[in-house]
C-alpha positions as a Python dict, from the first residue, in 0.01 Angstrom:
ca = {
    (1, 'M'): (0, 0, 0),
    (2, 'A'): (-271, -267, -20),
    (3, 'E'): (-462, -335, 297),
    (4, 'S'): (-370, -657, 476),
    (5, 'N'): (-609, -950, 462),
    (6, 'F'): (-517, -1045, 817),
    (7, 'V'): (-771, -898, 1060),
    (8, 'D'): (-736, -1000, 1425),
    (9, 'Q'): (-978, -753, 1586),
    (10, 'V'): (-1324, -635, 1483),
    (11, 'K'): (-1619, -462, 1651),
    (12, 'I'): (-1970, -584, 1569),
    (13, 'F'): (-2321, -485, 1674),
    (14, 'C'): (-2555, -774, 1761),
    (15, 'R'): (-2929, -789, 1822),
    (16, 'S'): (-3122, -1099, 1919),
    (17, 'G'): (-3479, -1160, 1801),
    (18, 'K'): (-3778, -1046, 2002),
    (19, 'G'): (-4033, -1299, 2120),
    (20, 'G'): (-4369, -1330, 1947),
    (21, 'A'): (-4684, -1208, 2120),
    (22, 'G'): (-4928, -1453, 2272),
    (23, 'S'): (-5270, -1484, 2108),
    (24, 'M'): (-5589, -1348, 2266),
    (25, 'H'): (-5822, -1573, 2067),
    (26, 'L'): (-6158, -1712, 2187),
    (27, 'Y'): (-6285, -2034, 2038),
    (28, 'R'): (-6581, -1995, 1803),
    (29, 'A'): (-6758, -2267, 1602),
    (30, 'K'): (-7101, -2357, 1479),
    (31, 'Y'): (-7335, -2406, 1772),
    (32, 'I'): (-7055, -2290, 2007),
    (33, 'P'): (-7091, -1911, 2007),
    (34, 'K'): (-6915, -1862, 2339),
    (35, 'G'): (-6621, -2099, 2349),
    (36, 'G'): (-6337, -2060, 2592),
    (37, 'P'): (-5990, -1912, 2534),
    (38, 'D'): (-5762, -2100, 2297),
    (39, 'G'): (-5488, -1846, 2216),
    (40, 'G'): (-5146, -1999, 2160),
    (41, 'D'): (-4803, -1884, 2275),
    (42, 'G'): (-4567, -1667, 2073),
    (43, 'G'): (-4250, -1812, 1928),
    (44, 'R'): (-3904, -1760, 2075),
    (45, 'G'): (-3680, -1493, 1927),
    (46, 'G'): (-3365, -1604, 1752),
    (47, 'H'): (-3033, -1634, 1937),
    (48, 'V'): (-2706, -1477, 1826),
    (49, 'I'): (-2454, -1761, 1839),
    (50, 'L'): (-2075, -1768, 1802),
    (51, 'R'): (-1936, -2083, 1645),
    (52, 'A'): (-1568, -2170, 1616),
    (53, 'T'): (-1453, -2320, 1288),
    (54, 'R'): (-1117, -2427, 1153),
    (55, 'N'): (-1215, -2295, 809),
    (56, 'Y'): (-1128, -1937, 909),
    (57, 'W'): (-796, -1805, 1033),
    (58, 'T'): (-882, -1434, 1035),
    (59, 'L'): (-1180, -1209, 1117),
    (60, 'L'): (-1171, -1046, 773),
    (61, 'H'): (-1519, -1176, 680),
    (62, 'L'): (-1673, -974, 967),
    (63, 'R'): (-1509, -645, 872),
    (64, 'Y'): (-1783, -575, 618),
    (65, 'D'): (-2068, -749, 803),
    (66, 'R'): (-2068, -576, 1140),
    (67, 'H'): (-2444, -567, 1205),
    (68, 'I'): (-2581, -905, 1312),
    (69, 'Y'): (-2958, -940, 1356),
    (70, 'A'): (-3143, -1258, 1455),
    (71, 'G'): (-3502, -1326, 1347),
    (72, 'S'): (-3805, -1242, 1564),
    (73, 'G'): (-4056, -1501, 1682),
    (74, 'E'): (-4403, -1508, 1529),
    (75, 'S'): (-4724, -1447, 1723),
    (76, 'G'): (-4934, -1731, 1857),
    (77, 'G'): (-5253, -1836, 1683),
    (78, 'E'): (-5591, -1991, 1749),
    (79, 'S'): (-5641, -2349, 1862),
    (80, 'R'): (-5346, -2304, 2098),
    (81, 'S'): (-5107, -2286, 1805),
    (82, 'T'): (-4756, -2176, 1900),
    (83, 'G'): (-4587, -1919, 1679),
    (84, 'K'): (-4276, -2008, 1483),
    (85, 'D'): (-3942, -1944, 1653),
    (86, 'G'): (-3719, -1676, 1507),
    (87, 'D'): (-3416, -1782, 1303),
    (88, 'D'): (-3091, -1802, 1497),
    (89, 'K'): (-2797, -1602, 1361),
    (90, 'I'): (-2472, -1797, 1369),
    (91, 'I'): (-2142, -1604, 1351),
    (92, 'E'): (-1853, -1824, 1245),
    (93, 'V'): (-1516, -1721, 1386),
    (94, 'P'): (-1167, -1876, 1386),
    (95, 'C'): (-1062, -2105, 1669),
    (96, 'G'): (-894, -1890, 1933),
    (97, 'T'): (-1140, -1600, 1919),
    (98, 'V'): (-1218, -1406, 2239),
    (99, 'A'): (-1527, -1184, 2283),
    (100, 'Y'): (-1548, -872, 2503),
    (101, 'D'): (-1824, -624, 2572),
    (102, 'A'): (-1735, -316, 2367),
    (103, 'I'): (-1863, -71, 2631),
    (104, 'T'): (-1754, -223, 2963),
    (105, 'G'): (-1461, -431, 2837),
    (106, 'K'): (-1600, -732, 3026),
    (107, 'F'): (-1482, -1076, 2913),
    (108, 'L'): (-1772, -1266, 2757),
    (109, 'C'): (-1636, -1592, 2619),
    (110, 'E'): (-1366, -1759, 2416),
    (111, 'L'): (-1382, -2033, 2157),
    (112, 'T'): (-1084, -2261, 2110),
    (113, 'D'): (-1211, -2585, 1952),
    (114, 'D'): (-1367, -2650, 1615),
    (115, 'G'): (-1747, -2666, 1640),
    (116, 'Q'): (-1766, -2506, 1985),
    (117, 'E'): (-2070, -2279, 2019),
    (118, 'V'): (-2161, -1998, 2258),
    (119, 'I'): (-2497, -1820, 2278),
    (120, 'L'): (-2381, -1460, 2274),
    (121, 'L'): (-2731, -1305, 2299),
    (122, 'K'): (-3039, -1504, 2393),
    (123, 'G'): (-3358, -1440, 2198),
    (124, 'G'): (-3665, -1309, 2380),
    (125, 'R'): (-3916, -1564, 2503),
    (126, 'G'): (-4256, -1570, 2340),
    (127, 'G'): (-4556, -1435, 2532),
    (128, 'L'): (-4818, -1668, 2677),
    (129, 'G'): (-5155, -1694, 2507),
    (130, 'N'): (-5479, -1622, 2692),
    (131, 'W'): (-5538, -1996, 2734),
    (132, 'H'): (-5283, -1990, 3020),
    (133, 'F'): (-5478, -1726, 3214),
    (134, 'R'): (-5816, -1900, 3234),
    (135, 'S'): (-5952, -1965, 3583),
    (136, 'A'): (-6276, -2042, 3758),
    (137, 'T'): (-6341, -1672, 3812),
    (138, 'N'): (-6208, -1555, 3476),
    (139, 'Q'): (-6320, -1803, 3217),
    (140, 'T'): (-6270, -1577, 2914),
    (141, 'P'): (-5953, -1376, 2967),
    (142, 'R'): (-5923, -1118, 2695),
    (143, 'Y'): (-5554, -1050, 2736),
    (144, 'A'): (-5223, -1224, 2661),
    (145, 'Q'): (-4857, -1161, 2717),
    (146, 'P'): (-4646, -968, 2468),
    (147, 'G'): (-4315, -1126, 2372),
    (148, 'E'): (-3988, -1038, 2543),
    (149, 'P'): (-3798, -760, 2368),
    (150, 'S'): (-3476, -817, 2178),
    (151, 'V'): (-3135, -765, 2337),
    (152, 'E'): (-2863, -549, 2182),
    (153, 'R'): (-2491, -545, 2249),
    (154, 'S'): (-2174, -417, 2085),
    (155, 'V'): (-1903, -681, 2095),
    (156, 'I'): (-1530, -672, 2026),
    (157, 'L'): (-1389, -995, 1883),
    (158, 'E'): (-1015, -1057, 1917),
    (159, 'L'): (-826, -1341, 1759),
    (160, 'K'): (-544, -1512, 1946),
    (161, 'L'): (-364, -1761, 1727),
    (162, 'L'): (-335, -2114, 1862),
    (163, 'A'): (22, -2244, 1834),
    (164, 'D'): (268, -2456, 2032),
    (165, 'V'): (572, -2230, 1985),
    (166, 'G'): (576, -1851, 1965),
    (167, 'L'): (875, -1664, 1818),
    (168, 'V'): (988, -1353, 2006),
    (169, 'G'): (1265, -1126, 1882),
    (170, 'F'): (1374, -792, 1747),
    (171, 'P'): (1309, -700, 1383),
    (172, 'N'): (1546, -882, 1148),
    (173, 'A'): (1634, -1144, 1409),
    (174, 'G'): (1568, -1425, 1160),
    (175, 'K'): (1222, -1532, 1280),
    (176, 'S'): (1059, -1548, 937),
    (177, 'T'): (1364, -1719, 788),
    (178, 'L'): (1350, -1988, 1057),
    (179, 'L'): (977, -2042, 1001),
    (180, 'A'): (1034, -2079, 627),
    (181, 'T'): (1319, -2324, 690),
    (182, 'V'): (1141, -2561, 929),
    (183, 'S'): (791, -2547, 775),
    (184, 'A'): (611, -2497, 445),
    (185, 'A'): (510, -2142, 540),
    (186, 'K'): (617, -1868, 301),
    (187, 'P'): (646, -1548, 505),
    (188, 'K'): (791, -1237, 345),
    (189, 'I'): (1168, -1220, 401),
    (190, 'A'): (1383, -912, 341),
    (191, 'D'): (1688, -736, 490),
    (192, 'Y'): (1500, -441, 644),
    (193, 'P'): (1320, -406, 980),
    (194, 'F'): (949, -486, 1019),
    (195, 'T'): (933, -699, 708),
    (196, 'T'): (673, -908, 890),
    (197, 'M'): (362, -695, 939),
    (198, 'E'): (121, -971, 1039),
    (199, 'P'): (146, -1305, 1223),
    (200, 'N'): (230, -1622, 1029),
    (201, 'L'): (173, -1985, 1122),
    (202, 'G'): (372, -2288, 1014),
    (203, 'I'): (353, -2661, 1088),
    (204, 'V'): (693, -2800, 1181),
    (205, 'S'): (755, -3166, 1099),
    (206, 'Y'): (927, -3376, 1365),
    (207, 'R'): (1041, -3735, 1401),
    (208, 'D'): (799, -4030, 1364),
    (209, 'N'): (544, -3818, 1175),
    (210, 'F'): (487, -3588, 1472),
    (211, 'S'): (451, -3213, 1424),
    (212, 'F'): (391, -2891, 1612),
    (213, 'V'): (270, -2541, 1521),
    (214, 'M'): (499, -2237, 1525),
    (215, 'A'): (377, -1875, 1523),
    (216, 'D'): (585, -1585, 1392),
    (217, 'I'): (478, -1236, 1500),
    (218, 'P'): (615, -894, 1398),
    (219, 'G'): (933, -798, 1581),
    (220, 'I'): (925, -591, 1898),
    (221, 'I'): (1176, -327, 2005),
    (222, 'E'): (1278, -167, 2332),
    (223, 'G'): (999, 67, 2437),
    (224, 'A'): (729, -129, 2256),
    (225, 'S'): (517, -120, 2572),
    (226, 'E'): (515, 260, 2531),
    (227, 'G'): (395, 239, 2171),
    (228, 'K'): (726, 240, 1985),
    (229, 'G'): (754, 40, 1666),
    (230, 'L'): (447, -175, 1619),
    (231, 'G'): (388, -172, 1995),
    (232, 'L'): (259, -486, 2162),
    (233, 'R'): (-45, -527, 1939),
    (234, 'F'): (47, -874, 1817),
    (235, 'L'): (170, -1022, 2145),
    (236, 'R'): (-180, -1155, 2216),
    (237, 'H'): (-101, -1423, 1959),
    (238, 'I'): (159, -1589, 2182),
    (239, 'E'): (-47, -1584, 2503),
    (240, 'R'): (-165, -1941, 2442),
    (241, 'N'): (167, -2080, 2321),
    (242, 'A'): (319, -2360, 2523),
    (243, 'V'): (678, -2245, 2460),
    (244, 'L'): (834, -1907, 2381),
    (245, 'L'): (1136, -1917, 2153),
    (246, 'F'): (1347, -1602, 2197),
    (247, 'M'): (1566, -1521, 1900),
    (248, 'V'): (1878, -1300, 1912),
    (249, 'P'): (2124, -1276, 1621),
    (250, 'A'): (2481, -1395, 1680),
    (251, 'D'): (2628, -1061, 1573),
    (252, 'S'): (2456, -884, 1864),
    (253, 'D'): (2678, -668, 2085),
    (254, 'N'): (2536, -832, 2397),
    (255, 'I'): (2311, -1138, 2364),
    (256, 'A'): (2216, -1146, 2732),
    (257, 'R'): (2118, -777, 2730),
    (258, 'D'): (1900, -817, 2421),
    (259, 'Y'): (1729, -1118, 2579),
    (260, 'R'): (1658, -913, 2893),
    (261, 'I'): (1506, -632, 2688),
    (262, 'L'): (1268, -875, 2516),
    (263, 'L'): (1181, -1033, 2849),
    (264, 'N'): (1102, -695, 3005),
    (265, 'E'): (874, -599, 2716),
    (266, 'L'): (679, -922, 2764),
    (267, 'A'): (651, -856, 3136),
    (268, 'S'): (515, -507, 3064),
    (269, 'Y'): (249, -656, 2838),
    (270, 'N'): (145, -958, 3048),
    (271, 'P'): (348, -1085, 3346),
    (272, 'E'): (191, -1430, 3306),
    (273, 'L'): (397, -1480, 2991),
    (274, 'L'): (705, -1512, 3213),
    (275, 'D'): (563, -1838, 3351),
    (276, 'K'): (592, -2009, 3013),
    (277, 'H'): (884, -2230, 2917),
    (278, 'R'): (1150, -2032, 2731),
    (279, 'I'): (1428, -2128, 2492),
    (280, 'L'): (1687, -1895, 2343),
    (281, 'A'): (1799, -1942, 1983),
    (282, 'V'): (2110, -1751, 1876),
    (283, 'T'): (2055, -1704, 1502),
    (284, 'K'): (2273, -1621, 1199),
    (285, 'C'): (2570, -1820, 1332),
    (286, 'D'): (2696, -1857, 976),
    (287, 'L'): (2807, -1492, 993),
    (288, 'L'): (3071, -1564, 1261),
    (289, 'D'): (3387, -1768, 1251),
    (290, 'E'): (3471, -2025, 1519),
    (291, 'E'): (3667, -1779, 1735),
    (292, 'L'): (3389, -1517, 1749),
    (293, 'L'): (3125, -1786, 1799),
    (294, 'T'): (3317, -1928, 2096),
    (295, 'A'): (3339, -1579, 2247),
    (296, 'Q'): (2965, -1524, 2204),
    (297, 'K'): (2884, -1854, 2376),
    (298, 'K'): (3037, -1713, 2695),
    (299, 'T'): (2792, -1420, 2699),
    (300, 'V'): (2463, -1608, 2677),
    (301, 'P'): (2229, -1621, 2981),
    (302, 'D'): (2250, -1943, 3182),
    (303, 'E'): (1893, -1966, 3318),
    (304, 'L'): (1740, -2121, 3004),
    (305, 'P'): (1837, -2363, 2724),
    (306, 'V'): (2038, -2198, 2445),
    (307, 'V'): (2076, -2331, 2090),
    (308, 'F'): (2305, -2178, 1826),
    (309, 'I'): (2149, -2203, 1481),
    (310, 'S'): (2171, -2086, 1123),
    (311, 'S'): (1858, -2107, 910),
    (312, 'I'): (2065, -2068, 592),
    (313, 'T'): (2304, -2359, 654),
    (314, 'E'): (2053, -2540, 884),
    (315, 'Q'): (2316, -2556, 1155),
    (316, 'G'): (2159, -2654, 1488),
    (317, 'I'): (1806, -2686, 1343),
    (318, 'T'): (1773, -3050, 1451),
    (319, 'E'): (1891, -2966, 1803),
    (320, 'L'): (1643, -2679, 1816),
    (321, 'K'): (1353, -2904, 1716),
    (322, 'D'): (1454, -3154, 1985),
    (323, 'A'): (1464, -2882, 2252),
    (324, 'L'): (1126, -2742, 2144),
    (325, 'W'): (962, -3084, 2134),
    (326, 'E'): (1093, -3169, 2481),
    (327, 'A'): (965, -2838, 2621),
    (328, 'I'): (623, -2875, 2457),
    (329, 'N'): (571, -3220, 2605),
    (330, 'R'): (696, -3157, 2957),
    (331, 'E'): (452, -3272, 3223),
    (332, 'D'): (454, -2936, 3400),
    (333, 'N'): (385, -2752, 3074),
    (334, 'Q'): (13, -2683, 3092),
    (335, 'V'): (-128, -2406, 2879),
    (336, 'T'): (-434, -2284, 3068),
    (337, 'L'): (-733, -2198, 2848),
    (338, 'T'): (-979, -2032, 3084),
    (339, 'H'): (-1357, -2014, 3065),
    (340, 'R'): (-1383, -2325, 2850),
    (341, 'N'): (-1688, -2548, 2823),
    (342, 'L'): (-1651, -2781, 2529),
    (343, 'D'): (-1921, -3037, 2617),
    (344, 'T'): (-2222, -2842, 2496),
    (345, 'R'): (-2341, -2510, 2368),
    (346, 'Y'): (-2349, -2263, 2654),
    (347, 'E'): (-2477, -1913, 2711),
    (348, 'V'): (-2291, -1596, 2798),
    (349, 'D'): (-2364, -1472, 3149),
    (350, 'T'): (-2542, -1140, 3101),
    (351, 'D'): (-2578, -1047, 3472),
    (352, 'E'): (-2935, -939, 3405),
    (353, 'E'): (-3220, -969, 3652),
    (354, 'D'): (-3467, -1255, 3618),
    (355, 'S'): (-3733, -1186, 3362),
    (356, 'I'): (-4097, -1136, 3460),
    (357, 'Y'): (-4178, -1373, 3173),
    (358, 'D'): (-4144, -1681, 3391),
    (359, 'D'): (-4342, -1964, 3242),
    (360, 'G'): (-4160, -2227, 3446),
    (361, 'D'): (-3999, -2386, 3141),
    (362, 'D'): (-3692, -2218, 2994),
    (363, 'D'): (-3622, -2267, 2628),
    (364, 'K'): (-3355, -2517, 2559),
    (365, 'A'): (-3049, -2381, 2384),
}
């Protein structure tokens, strides 16, 4: 079977550039055989920078480019010439990417908006030239600072899709069929379990030219938190969704029980998912006659809105869109995106001690 082009997790090795060495030059010219120090500073090493872009929706491009090296700064020169800074290395990732330290598992940063940048590894500062060390008692210093060394780190990048509505249900609950009905997405649809093997996104059109984004993830089963089926690997993609749409087929033996099983699996993965607004869609209603459908309506849970739909006949689709739009735009519906700083490029906190290379003027990012 061909390998999927959807990659939502990748491990990369990054190294920033080392700083250039300061110059130990003494000025010499005709008739000036013993000039003073004029060695320049070394250039700054290149940063390793993460940049979010809407042009990517997967981390596939990093699967075969896992070693990221920034350029090193050049050494200082005579006449107080500063060395050239090393080239920054920019890693473009999809919006919704989260970075973790591969060894400690520590959260580093997340990027959610197009163009947002984070300095993942800061390049080493250049060493000071001997001109900085002149004094009344040491007028010809014959030493200079070396540049700061480079910094290395292994990083795990995880993609969490950004969507307004996340579909949650068992395999063959009709999630992909619904997505194909209400949007232009073309997910694979078949009559066997686990047809969907990777998440799919679709833009759902609404009244007055409004729209919202819906995410379809592979189905989960009872015991998924223990590794059964596809496990909970893809549930990270609904962590940022404003609304969770649970889907249970109308021919289920017990709709309320199936809903509880799905809810318990979410709680096992991340209890915070239970704080999101939830709607239950009872699918495949075209399979039941009026008498059976009326009987099923008496078994649905009463603690959340319930909509009976059929993606084939489009029964209840309009009502479902109305319920989803109302839930998305509720005042108390606030999807919290933590650790965000969208005003400027910012640097990852490395928890390292202050450097001895303190020249009183930090490089500007």
